[in-house]
XYZ file of C-alpha atoms in Angstrom:
668
model
C -55.217 -11.639 -85.308
C -54.508 -14.380 -82.790
C -57.331 -15.602 -80.567
C -55.122 -16.293 -77.535
C -51.775 -14.801 -76.462
C -49.550 -14.857 -73.444
C -49.204 -11.051 -73.311
C -51.041 -8.197 -74.992
C -49.157 -4.899 -74.838
C -51.429 -1.901 -75.422
C -49.642 1.081 -76.957
C -47.169 1.445 -79.801
C -44.841 4.145 -78.529
C -41.231 3.597 -77.584
C -42.202 2.140 -74.175
C -44.684 -0.406 -75.517
C -42.226 -1.451 -78.229
C -39.461 -1.808 -75.624
C -41.642 -4.002 -73.402
C -42.471 -6.188 -76.409
C -38.803 -6.523 -77.365
C -37.639 -7.389 -73.853
C -40.366 -10.007 -73.396
C -39.170 -11.790 -76.527
C -35.549 -11.360 -75.463
C -36.329 -13.175 -72.200
C -38.100 -16.010 -73.996
C -41.797 -15.135 -74.124
C -42.592 -15.328 -77.838
C -46.404 -15.494 -77.824
C -46.756 -11.766 -77.330
C -48.506 -9.048 -79.324
C -48.605 -5.276 -79.390
C -51.924 -3.567 -80.105
C -51.809 0.013 -81.412
C -54.896 2.099 -82.263
C -53.026 3.971 -85.034
C -49.406 3.763 -86.213
C -46.279 3.161 -84.150
C -45.092 6.418 -82.475
C -48.573 7.996 -82.748
C -48.601 9.443 -79.229
C -45.849 11.435 -77.520
C -43.069 9.512 -79.252
C -43.271 11.047 -82.706
C -42.798 14.661 -81.565
C -40.148 13.922 -78.875
C -36.877 15.840 -79.013
C -35.076 12.483 -78.849
C -32.445 13.327 -76.248
C -31.083 10.833 -73.743
C -28.988 11.178 -70.575
C -28.172 9.300 -67.363
C -28.612 12.078 -64.778
C -31.418 11.266 -62.340
C -31.886 12.000 -58.647
C -32.494 8.288 -57.965
C -29.398 6.101 -58.239
C -31.237 3.051 -59.539
C -33.033 5.152 -62.140
C -29.652 6.485 -63.306
C -28.438 2.922 -63.739
C -31.531 1.985 -65.747
C -31.035 5.051 -67.917
C -27.454 3.962 -68.465
C -28.750 0.526 -69.506
C -31.177 2.141 -71.950
C -28.472 4.174 -73.643
C -26.050 1.274 -73.918
C -28.818 -0.938 -75.345
C -29.206 1.012 -78.586
C -26.202 -0.473 -80.400
C -27.430 -3.985 -79.565
C -30.880 -2.999 -80.775
C -29.532 -1.837 -84.117
C -27.684 -5.139 -84.585
C -30.716 -7.285 -83.730
C -33.237 -5.268 -85.746
C -31.167 -4.144 -88.711
C -32.759 -0.740 -88.168
C -30.781 2.425 -87.441
C -31.648 4.320 -84.282
C -29.949 7.469 -85.622
C -27.563 7.527 -82.671
C -25.525 10.633 -81.870
C -23.325 10.000 -78.807
C -22.145 13.583 -78.454
C -21.814 13.788 -74.670
C -23.561 16.260 -72.423
C -22.946 19.029 -69.913
C -25.153 19.992 -66.983
C -24.154 23.479 -65.873
C -23.865 24.698 -62.285
C -24.155 28.416 -61.522
C -24.542 28.057 -57.740
C -22.668 26.231 -54.999
C -25.830 24.233 -54.230
C -26.073 23.033 -57.828
C -22.394 22.132 -57.817
C -22.808 20.150 -54.589
C -25.708 18.304 -56.205
C -23.712 17.446 -59.332
C -20.773 16.234 -57.234
C -23.128 14.018 -55.244
C -24.633 12.637 -58.449
C -21.193 11.997 -59.884
C -20.308 9.979 -56.773
C -23.435 7.869 -57.280
C -22.542 7.385 -60.937
C -19.125 6.047 -59.999
C -20.758 3.532 -57.677
C -23.204 2.452 -60.395
C -20.477 2.080 -63.019
C -21.311 5.236 -64.993
C -18.308 7.219 -66.218
C -19.126 10.895 -65.591
C -16.792 13.701 -64.542
C -16.785 17.229 -63.113
C -15.345 19.904 -65.433
C -14.561 23.610 -64.992
C -15.394 26.664 -67.142
C -12.324 26.315 -69.378
C -13.205 22.708 -70.213
C -16.836 23.682 -70.767
C -15.830 26.262 -73.376
C -13.570 23.717 -75.046
C -16.322 21.081 -75.170
C -19.093 23.547 -76.134
C -17.713 26.778 -77.629
C -21.205 28.247 -78.090
C -21.786 28.262 -74.306
C -21.229 31.523 -72.416
C -19.661 30.477 -69.113
C -20.165 33.789 -67.287
C -21.366 32.881 -63.804
C -20.789 29.150 -64.371
C -18.868 27.355 -61.604
C -18.553 24.024 -63.372
C -20.537 21.191 -64.921
C -21.149 17.466 -64.878
C -19.953 15.897 -68.129
C -21.494 12.624 -69.281
C -19.999 11.007 -72.399
C -23.114 8.809 -72.806
C -25.464 11.733 -73.393
C -26.785 12.187 -76.887
C -29.823 12.035 -79.114
C -31.439 9.737 -81.623
C -34.221 9.362 -84.152
C -37.430 8.706 -82.139
C -39.250 7.018 -85.009
C -36.278 4.912 -86.075
C -35.622 3.781 -82.504
C -39.238 2.768 -81.908
C -39.281 0.796 -85.153
C -35.976 -0.819 -84.171
C -37.573 -2.116 -80.958
C -40.602 -3.287 -82.933
C -38.590 -4.972 -85.688
C -36.347 -6.727 -83.168
C -39.422 -7.987 -81.308
C -40.990 -9.295 -84.540
C -37.753 -11.037 -85.526
C -37.892 -12.789 -82.143
C -41.508 -13.923 -82.566
C -43.824 -11.074 -81.553
C -46.712 -9.766 -83.639
C -47.884 -6.164 -83.964
C -51.465 -5.147 -84.782
C -51.810 -1.590 -86.069
C -55.040 0.382 -86.507
C -56.562 -1.835 -83.834
C -58.503 -0.006 -81.137
C -58.991 -1.591 -77.712
C -62.596 -0.972 -76.660
C -62.897 -3.090 -73.505
C -60.827 -5.090 -71.056
C -62.741 -7.766 -69.161
C -61.229 -9.986 -66.465
C -61.724 -13.721 -66.918
C -62.296 -16.238 -64.133
C -58.848 -17.746 -64.740
C -57.144 -14.371 -64.156
C -56.625 -13.609 -67.831
C -58.273 -10.884 -69.896
C -60.628 -10.551 -72.823
C -59.089 -7.756 -74.889
C -62.020 -6.538 -76.980
C -60.936 -4.605 -80.085
C -62.571 -3.248 -83.216
C -61.109 -6.271 -85.044
C -62.165 -8.967 -82.617
C -61.349 -10.281 -79.154
C -57.980 -11.563 -78.020
C -57.733 -13.649 -74.853
C -54.535 -12.581 -73.067
C -53.013 -14.170 -70.006
C -51.425 -10.783 -69.210
C -52.182 -7.216 -70.289
C -49.635 -4.383 -70.238
C -50.875 -0.796 -70.215
C -48.235 1.096 -72.201
C -50.778 3.480 -73.674
C -48.921 6.718 -72.888
C -51.257 9.670 -73.381
C -54.187 7.242 -73.196
C -52.973 5.255 -70.172
C -55.604 6.897 -67.975
C -58.354 5.815 -70.342
C -57.039 2.235 -70.518
C -56.911 2.258 -66.713
C -60.560 3.297 -66.604
C -61.423 0.140 -68.572
C -60.341 -1.918 -65.553
C -61.706 0.456 -62.894
C -58.527 2.199 -61.771
C -57.342 5.818 -61.768
C -53.638 5.890 -62.543
C -51.791 8.865 -61.011
C -50.512 10.532 -64.178
C -51.272 13.629 -66.179
C -50.150 15.039 -69.557
C -48.304 18.355 -69.760
C -47.668 20.590 -72.737
C -43.985 20.810 -73.626
C -42.395 23.191 -76.090
C -39.082 23.186 -77.932
C -37.665 25.171 -80.842
C -35.625 24.207 -83.902
C -33.450 26.961 -85.347
C -32.327 27.713 -88.871
C -28.714 27.058 -89.859
C -26.114 28.682 -87.590
C -22.526 29.100 -88.889
C -20.955 28.572 -85.447
C -22.731 25.223 -85.394
C -22.188 23.800 -88.856
C -18.618 25.096 -89.097
C -17.583 23.421 -85.846
C -15.159 20.526 -86.369
C -17.489 18.021 -84.695
C -21.074 17.746 -83.507
C -21.728 19.877 -80.451
C -22.698 18.247 -77.149
C -25.939 18.563 -75.252
C -26.006 21.379 -72.711
C -28.516 21.563 -69.885
C -28.749 24.947 -68.171
C -30.910 24.354 -65.081
C -30.770 28.033 -64.098
C -32.413 28.869 -67.408
C -34.772 25.852 -67.354
C -33.454 24.788 -70.761
C -31.762 21.958 -72.634
C -29.959 22.396 -75.945
C -28.457 20.165 -78.610
C -27.373 20.303 -82.226
C -29.918 19.438 -84.919
C -28.315 19.210 -88.340
C -26.842 22.634 -89.088
C -28.825 24.327 -86.323
C -29.913 23.812 -82.737
C -32.813 22.438 -80.741
C -33.631 24.145 -77.453
C -36.432 23.124 -75.109
C -37.765 24.487 -71.831
C -39.335 23.391 -68.560
C -40.879 26.734 -67.797
C -42.624 27.876 -64.601
C -45.652 29.121 -66.529
C -46.503 25.595 -67.628
C -49.779 24.189 -68.905
C -51.462 20.876 -68.018
C -53.165 19.273 -71.007
C -56.317 17.176 -71.351
C -57.497 17.746 -67.784
C -60.632 15.716 -68.497
C -59.522 12.925 -70.786
C -57.360 12.319 -73.837
C -59.397 12.068 -77.024
C -58.936 8.796 -78.864
C -58.752 10.834 -82.089
C -55.684 12.787 -80.973
C -52.262 11.561 -81.991
C -50.603 13.144 -84.999
C -51.364 16.762 -84.164
C -49.276 19.362 -82.402
C -50.650 21.879 -79.950
C -50.895 25.599 -80.605
C -47.583 27.436 -80.228
C -47.188 29.642 -77.163
C -43.874 31.471 -77.161
C -45.097 33.925 -74.518
C -45.125 31.022 -72.054
C -41.376 30.509 -72.440
C -40.398 34.177 -72.841
C -38.454 34.486 -69.585
C -36.541 31.250 -70.154
C -35.819 32.191 -73.749
C -34.273 35.484 -72.646
C -31.906 33.598 -70.316
C -31.060 31.179 -73.121
C -30.066 34.053 -75.435
C -27.513 35.100 -72.819
C -26.217 31.582 -72.132
C -26.042 30.684 -75.842
C -25.437 33.975 -77.709
C -25.670 32.350 -81.155
C -29.421 31.996 -80.609
C -29.938 35.754 -80.699
C -29.211 35.917 -84.433
C -30.752 32.576 -85.404
C -34.075 32.275 -87.153
C -36.696 29.758 -86.065
C -37.386 26.862 -88.393
C -39.940 24.981 -86.311
C -41.813 25.310 -83.017
C -42.913 22.012 -81.456
C -45.553 22.042 -78.718
C -46.817 18.595 -77.777
C -48.068 16.703 -74.704
C -46.377 13.991 -72.693
C -47.205 12.391 -69.361
C -45.832 12.665 -65.834
C -46.521 10.882 -62.569
C -46.631 13.089 -59.433
C -42.917 12.537 -58.702
C -41.756 12.433 -62.336
C -40.785 8.750 -62.358
C -42.573 6.078 -64.439
C -45.415 3.859 -63.213
C -44.210 0.298 -63.742
C -45.162 -3.141 -62.471
C -48.174 -5.244 -61.483
C -51.116 -3.000 -60.612
C -52.250 -3.658 -57.005
C -55.683 -5.212 -56.692
C -55.744 -6.681 -60.215
C -54.605 -10.021 -61.586
C -52.144 -10.075 -64.486
C -52.569 -6.381 -65.311
C -49.308 -4.469 -65.672
C -48.385 -0.819 -65.960
C -45.653 0.695 -68.152
C -46.684 4.319 -68.416
C -45.925 7.899 -67.290
C -42.474 7.521 -68.855
C -41.757 11.187 -69.516
C -38.171 10.522 -70.696
C -38.861 7.625 -73.039
C -35.513 7.590 -74.808
C -33.570 7.771 -71.547
C -35.774 5.340 -69.637
C -37.717 3.241 -72.158
C -35.145 0.445 -72.357
C -34.870 0.195 -68.580
C -38.649 0.196 -68.204
C -38.988 -2.572 -70.800
C -36.292 -4.673 -69.149
C -37.755 -4.183 -65.689
C -41.278 -5.147 -66.664
C -40.160 -8.133 -68.722
C -38.021 -9.452 -65.842
C -40.932 -8.947 -63.467
C -43.290 -10.908 -65.702
C -40.953 -13.673 -66.830
C -38.732 -14.161 -63.774
C -41.091 -13.036 -61.009
C -39.160 -9.925 -59.972
C -36.769 -7.325 -61.426
C -33.018 -7.784 -61.166
C -32.544 -4.540 -59.210
C -34.374 -2.235 -56.808
C -36.983 -0.367 -58.863
C -39.302 0.873 -56.111
C -38.728 4.438 -57.379
C -40.874 3.581 -60.400
C -43.123 0.870 -58.935
C -46.770 1.717 -59.602
C -47.484 0.571 -56.011
C -45.654 3.583 -54.543
C -48.919 5.509 -54.968
C -52.167 4.516 -53.303
C -55.797 5.519 -53.460
C -54.893 8.864 -51.908
C -53.747 10.047 -55.370
C -56.866 11.874 -56.522
C -57.031 13.410 -59.983
C -56.672 16.900 -58.516
C -53.739 15.854 -56.328
C -52.031 14.211 -59.283
C -52.504 17.252 -61.517
C -51.198 19.593 -58.820
C -48.106 17.474 -58.144
C -47.406 16.971 -61.844
C -47.384 20.742 -62.384
C -45.000 21.121 -59.448
C -42.737 18.377 -60.755
C -42.638 19.899 -64.242
C -41.695 23.277 -62.761
C -38.942 21.646 -60.679
C -37.598 19.493 -63.515
C -34.252 21.302 -63.314
C -34.295 22.128 -59.604
C -31.692 20.784 -57.199
C -33.009 17.684 -55.442
C -32.125 17.808 -51.738
C -32.139 14.785 -49.410
C -34.361 16.503 -46.827
C -36.639 18.416 -49.189
C -40.411 18.427 -48.631
C -42.388 19.740 -51.605
C -45.492 21.794 -50.767
C -47.938 21.234 -53.643
C -50.992 19.072 -52.986
C -50.679 19.294 -49.200
C -52.108 18.661 -46.752
C -54.245 15.957 -48.343
C -54.282 13.113 -45.836
C -54.036 13.782 -42.093
C -54.767 12.093 -38.785
C -57.026 13.517 -36.047
C -53.911 14.824 -34.260
C -52.839 17.090 -37.130
C -54.307 20.268 -35.608
C -52.840 19.454 -32.188
C -49.344 19.086 -33.631
C -49.806 22.161 -35.804
C -50.686 24.243 -32.751
C -47.384 23.176 -31.151
C -45.287 24.410 -34.079
C -44.958 21.213 -36.086
C -43.042 21.250 -39.350
C -44.630 18.535 -41.440
C -43.387 16.124 -44.045
C -45.420 13.637 -45.995
C -45.160 10.034 -47.073
C -47.667 8.121 -49.201
C -49.859 11.219 -49.024
C -49.962 11.247 -45.204
C -48.744 14.241 -43.208
C -46.333 13.440 -40.386
C -44.315 15.630 -38.035
C -40.664 16.040 -39.032
C -39.807 18.270 -36.082
C -41.194 21.088 -33.936
C -39.874 24.548 -34.760
C -38.430 26.516 -31.864
C -40.198 29.723 -30.806
C -39.492 32.449 -33.328
C -38.063 30.015 -35.893
C -39.674 29.538 -39.345
C -42.158 26.712 -39.822
C -40.160 25.462 -42.776
C -37.015 23.378 -43.094
C -34.671 24.940 -45.628
C -33.405 22.052 -47.769
C -29.655 21.592 -47.756
C -26.813 19.139 -48.328
C -25.437 20.303 -44.977
C -27.042 20.870 -41.583
C -30.385 22.572 -42.040
C -32.130 25.114 -39.830
C -33.846 22.147 -38.126
C -30.629 20.955 -36.489
C -30.948 22.711 -33.124
C -34.661 21.935 -32.755
C -34.105 18.266 -33.545
C -31.212 18.161 -31.094
C -33.469 19.459 -28.315
C -36.058 16.793 -29.107
C -33.397 14.077 -28.936
C -32.147 15.348 -25.593
C -35.687 15.444 -24.211
C -36.117 11.759 -25.069
C -32.679 10.827 -23.745
C -33.111 12.655 -20.437
C -36.834 12.427 -19.696
C -39.623 11.304 -22.045
C -40.911 12.204 -25.497
C -44.121 11.512 -27.399
C -44.447 10.880 -31.120
C -47.229 9.747 -33.436
C -46.658 6.383 -35.123
C -49.330 6.594 -37.802
C -46.758 6.498 -40.598
C -46.231 2.775 -40.226
C -48.083 0.417 -42.523
C -50.164 -2.004 -40.452
C -51.853 -5.266 -41.378
C -54.151 -7.484 -39.323
C -53.622 -11.190 -39.964
C -56.100 -13.850 -38.814
C -57.241 -17.380 -39.724
C -56.533 -20.957 -38.719
C -53.561 -21.108 -41.095
C -52.215 -17.655 -40.229
C -49.217 -18.890 -38.242
C -48.303 -21.526 -40.802
C -48.504 -18.992 -43.661
C -46.593 -16.330 -41.757
C -43.785 -18.797 -41.114
C -43.452 -19.160 -44.887
C -43.804 -15.521 -45.914
C -41.376 -14.117 -43.312
C -37.676 -14.942 -42.976
C -37.477 -14.544 -39.194
C -38.958 -16.599 -36.402
C -42.596 -16.306 -35.377
C -43.043 -14.926 -31.823
C -44.892 -16.595 -28.982
C -48.291 -15.261 -27.971
C -47.841 -11.904 -26.254
C -44.454 -11.292 -27.845
C -43.115 -9.541 -30.917
C -40.161 -10.030 -33.205
C -38.484 -8.088 -35.960
C -38.301 -9.974 -39.233
C -37.274 -9.295 -42.810
C -39.558 -10.386 -45.616
C -37.705 -11.759 -48.630
C -38.548 -12.108 -52.285
C -38.346 -15.507 -53.971
C -34.752 -14.654 -54.913
C -33.769 -13.736 -51.374
C -33.880 -9.955 -51.667
C -35.205 -7.932 -48.739
C -38.606 -6.485 -49.666
C -39.834 -5.583 -46.196
C -38.740 -5.124 -42.596
C -41.595 -6.059 -40.256
C -42.530 -6.033 -36.626
C -44.605 -9.186 -36.031
C -46.847 -8.800 -32.971
C -48.672 -11.955 -31.905
C -51.897 -11.023 -30.165
C -53.381 -14.545 -29.963
C -52.864 -18.054 -31.384
C -53.705 -17.034 -34.970
C -54.060 -13.270 -34.626
C -51.203 -10.928 -35.589
C -50.435 -7.308 -36.241
C -47.752 -6.755 -38.892
C -46.062 -3.349 -38.922
C -43.745 -1.974 -41.592
C -43.229 1.026 -43.885
C -46.290 3.192 -44.449
C -45.035 4.145 -47.902
C -44.735 0.492 -48.954
C -48.174 -0.644 -47.788
C -49.591 -1.125 -51.314
C -46.408 -2.919 -52.353
C -46.598 -5.239 -49.343
C -50.325 -5.928 -49.685
C -49.781 -6.826 -53.345
C -47.104 -9.325 -52.276
C -49.290 -10.776 -49.507
C -52.296 -11.213 -51.780
C -50.170 -12.882 -54.463
C -49.013 -15.518 -51.966
C -52.170 -16.089 -49.895
C -53.533 -19.643 -49.717
C -57.058 -20.212 -50.953
C -58.435 -20.639 -47.415
C -57.417 -20.212 -43.799
C -55.747 -16.787 -43.956
C -57.281 -13.309 -43.965
C -55.156 -10.189 -44.150
C -56.433 -6.604 -43.963
C -54.629 -3.330 -44.459
C -55.476 -1.305 -41.331
C -52.803 1.373 -41.754
C -55.277 4.242 -41.401
C -57.775 2.561 -39.093
C -55.331 1.656 -36.301
C -52.917 4.430 -35.388
C -51.297 5.529 -32.189
C -48.480 7.100 -30.242
C -45.122 6.116 -28.907
C -43.553 7.362 -25.718
C -39.832 6.912 -25.186
C -37.183 7.854 -22.643
C -36.182 6.922 -19.086
C -39.492 8.274 -17.710
C -41.710 6.460 -20.252
C -42.661 3.671 -17.818
C -43.646 6.233 -15.173
C -45.964 8.010 -17.616
C -47.616 4.808 -18.839
C -48.152 3.557 -15.303
C -50.355 6.586 -14.591
C -52.886 5.802 -17.336
C -53.073 2.002 -17.757
C -54.626 -0.890 -15.870
C -51.627 -3.091 -16.739
C -48.648 -3.834 -14.552
C -45.803 -2.160 -16.463
C -43.004 -3.093 -14.087
C -39.887 -4.448 -15.761
C -40.611 -8.080 -14.810
C -44.291 -7.940 -15.739
C -43.857 -6.054 -19.044
C -40.612 -7.150 -20.656
C -38.830 -5.791 -23.699
C -40.617 -7.059 -26.859
C -43.804 -7.894 -24.959
C -47.144 -6.961 -26.538
C -50.284 -6.683 -24.412
C -53.878 -5.549 -24.808
C -55.270 -3.313 -22.098
C -56.642 0.068 -21.168
C -54.769 3.322 -21.687
C -56.797 6.248 -20.477
C -60.300 5.733 -21.890
C -59.110 3.550 -24.779
C -58.727 -0.148 -25.406
C -55.217 -0.374 -26.786
C -52.483 -2.647 -28.087
C -49.297 -1.786 -26.188
C -45.833 -2.903 -27.258
C -42.667 -2.442 -25.279
C -40.368 -1.431 -28.103
C -38.915 1.826 -29.320
C -36.988 2.787 -32.437
C -35.274 5.580 -30.490
C -33.104 3.044 -28.657
C -34.530 4.128 -25.304
C -37.058 2.553 -22.951
C -40.306 3.016 -24.825
C -43.776 1.851 -25.761
C -45.907 1.899 -28.886
C -49.611 2.253 -28.148
C -52.148 1.549 -30.911
C -55.850 2.423 -30.867
C -58.680 2.949 -33.296
C -58.044 6.171 -35.199
C -61.222 7.717 -33.790
C -59.747 7.425 -30.266
C -56.252 8.765 -30.859
C -57.082 12.282 -29.606
C -58.321 10.803 -26.343
C -55.163 8.702 -26.106
C -52.995 11.764 -26.675
C -54.752 13.771 -23.973
C -54.349 10.986 -21.428
C -50.643 10.564 -22.149
C -49.812 14.262 -22.418
C -51.563 15.084 -19.156
C -49.756 12.247 -17.376
C -46.470 13.292 -18.954
C -46.502 16.897 -17.758
C -45.044 15.924 -14.391
C -42.153 14.138 -16.124
C -41.235 16.865 -18.597
C -42.641 15.075 -21.639
C -41.966 16.799 -24.992
C -43.209 15.959 -28.501
C -40.683 14.850 -31.080
C -40.794 14.222 -34.821
C -39.390 11.860 -37.403
C -36.111 13.758 -37.785
C -35.252 13.013 -34.144
C -36.391 9.404 -34.482
C -34.266 8.782 -37.562
C -31.193 10.979 -37.147
C -30.462 10.934 -33.406
C -28.921 14.413 -33.547
C -27.527 15.509 -30.171
């Protein structure tokens, strides 16, 4: 075992092996993989081995396409067969909503260079004669879909990495991870200590436990997953070619050929979280107890959709655990708050996503950033709000909705409300329909009297349309009030604050008492933030941007801070406030502030500190509605008082509350 390495990858499943391979491919040769048992000893060995490109996130679809196209290259480099079966795949639609979704996904695929197509029932029967198309409107056909040998593929990654210089240590248990003063890590194992400049947590089922070694709680949880392998079926082995994959979302099932029979798996509603405390280090080569009762309803639907199953015997029942994050996407990238500690875990679709995850992380480490937008799987998209109970609840919901239509305006209910502001009850009493971002509840719109307190998700106009239109008209014609807590906010101070800000931001730095809008760019010129820079004093700023990206932005700030002269604090939850907007906004503010708010005294893009009602506030003349407006920030403990002052003053001017739908869509 080496005493010092550039990177230590912990975990020998398909994801860890992919990370190792891609690091060597990009030129980092002094890298090792540390596995407590054998390669594939976690979720990998019992995986069904299917792969596909369909994903609700466009960039994730592209990465899945990269993964699938990588396998032939991998076989050439490693000399190891991946057991590839490019048989194509169908995703069935039995409702108009599902068909709309598949058409939308196909449009994204065309943009991303993926060659999928929409087919009708006749073509479905031709492609997959064992599929009963009763009630089927059509399907999305993807020629890249297929399956492979999970063990062979993992060893192909590993062999290719070793050929390119990496080393792999099996039967080596990581006991401790200790940060060094130089930012590296002491990786303490049962066979000695390795000093690593970087550590990658690709530990799969044990990723939580590896996270605990460095004092973090990663938002992931294992779920039991069951699939069946049938005996030989004549309609299968007598077919002139291998049958394609078929996903039947209405039946919560996926199906493919396995030798002379079939494999069928389920994402059932009656699902079971596994290892709710911790994953035993001794687990790995076992399967879980079979539970056919759990999938009984889905199995009955499958017998109707695929009639050949009704007469087929069962050869094997596989029930094993694999991990999810709350939204189903992987957790990848540098872990916020830690130096040189990287995440590559919660990859529930390892053979669809493992190559893309490995490429992304290797690019991030070697080149400083990934080559494409990967925020959908950035570990920083979750913050400290993700408690163990919240994570478990959302993972169950995500598992149950694995085959559900993903709508652009959908708000999922599990694990809510978790994080609220002091105004939550006030908005709720006025009929608010809430959404959430980064765990925080925010008002989407206010339901009209007699209307449901729920927005029905849709690809077309939803039931919120009329209510949102009224809110927009209220702002356009009089004045509206909206909470602006769902902005990320940072306080920047220090004698080098202005100098540093001029480097970190692409736009100009405002004069004292003014604000500007500025993009923040990565080292390669990509936009990674869109900020309002408010200059409160010579070296005192408030930076405002996306609430959901606050951990991402703080990670970037901390990476680029000078050793002295600059202090930056995340105050997203400590400083919140309200915005008022519309032609009567100035009249309302004038009633409750000690400042002169006339047009000449308080210009557009001015920022001032003064009194509003009983509160000391930061007031900005700016509005994202496009109307005359002001953002007013106070300490979170004073926001109720601020609301009462503004709402009372606004009564005479017809002030109405509005939500984020009105702010973002401008429906009239």
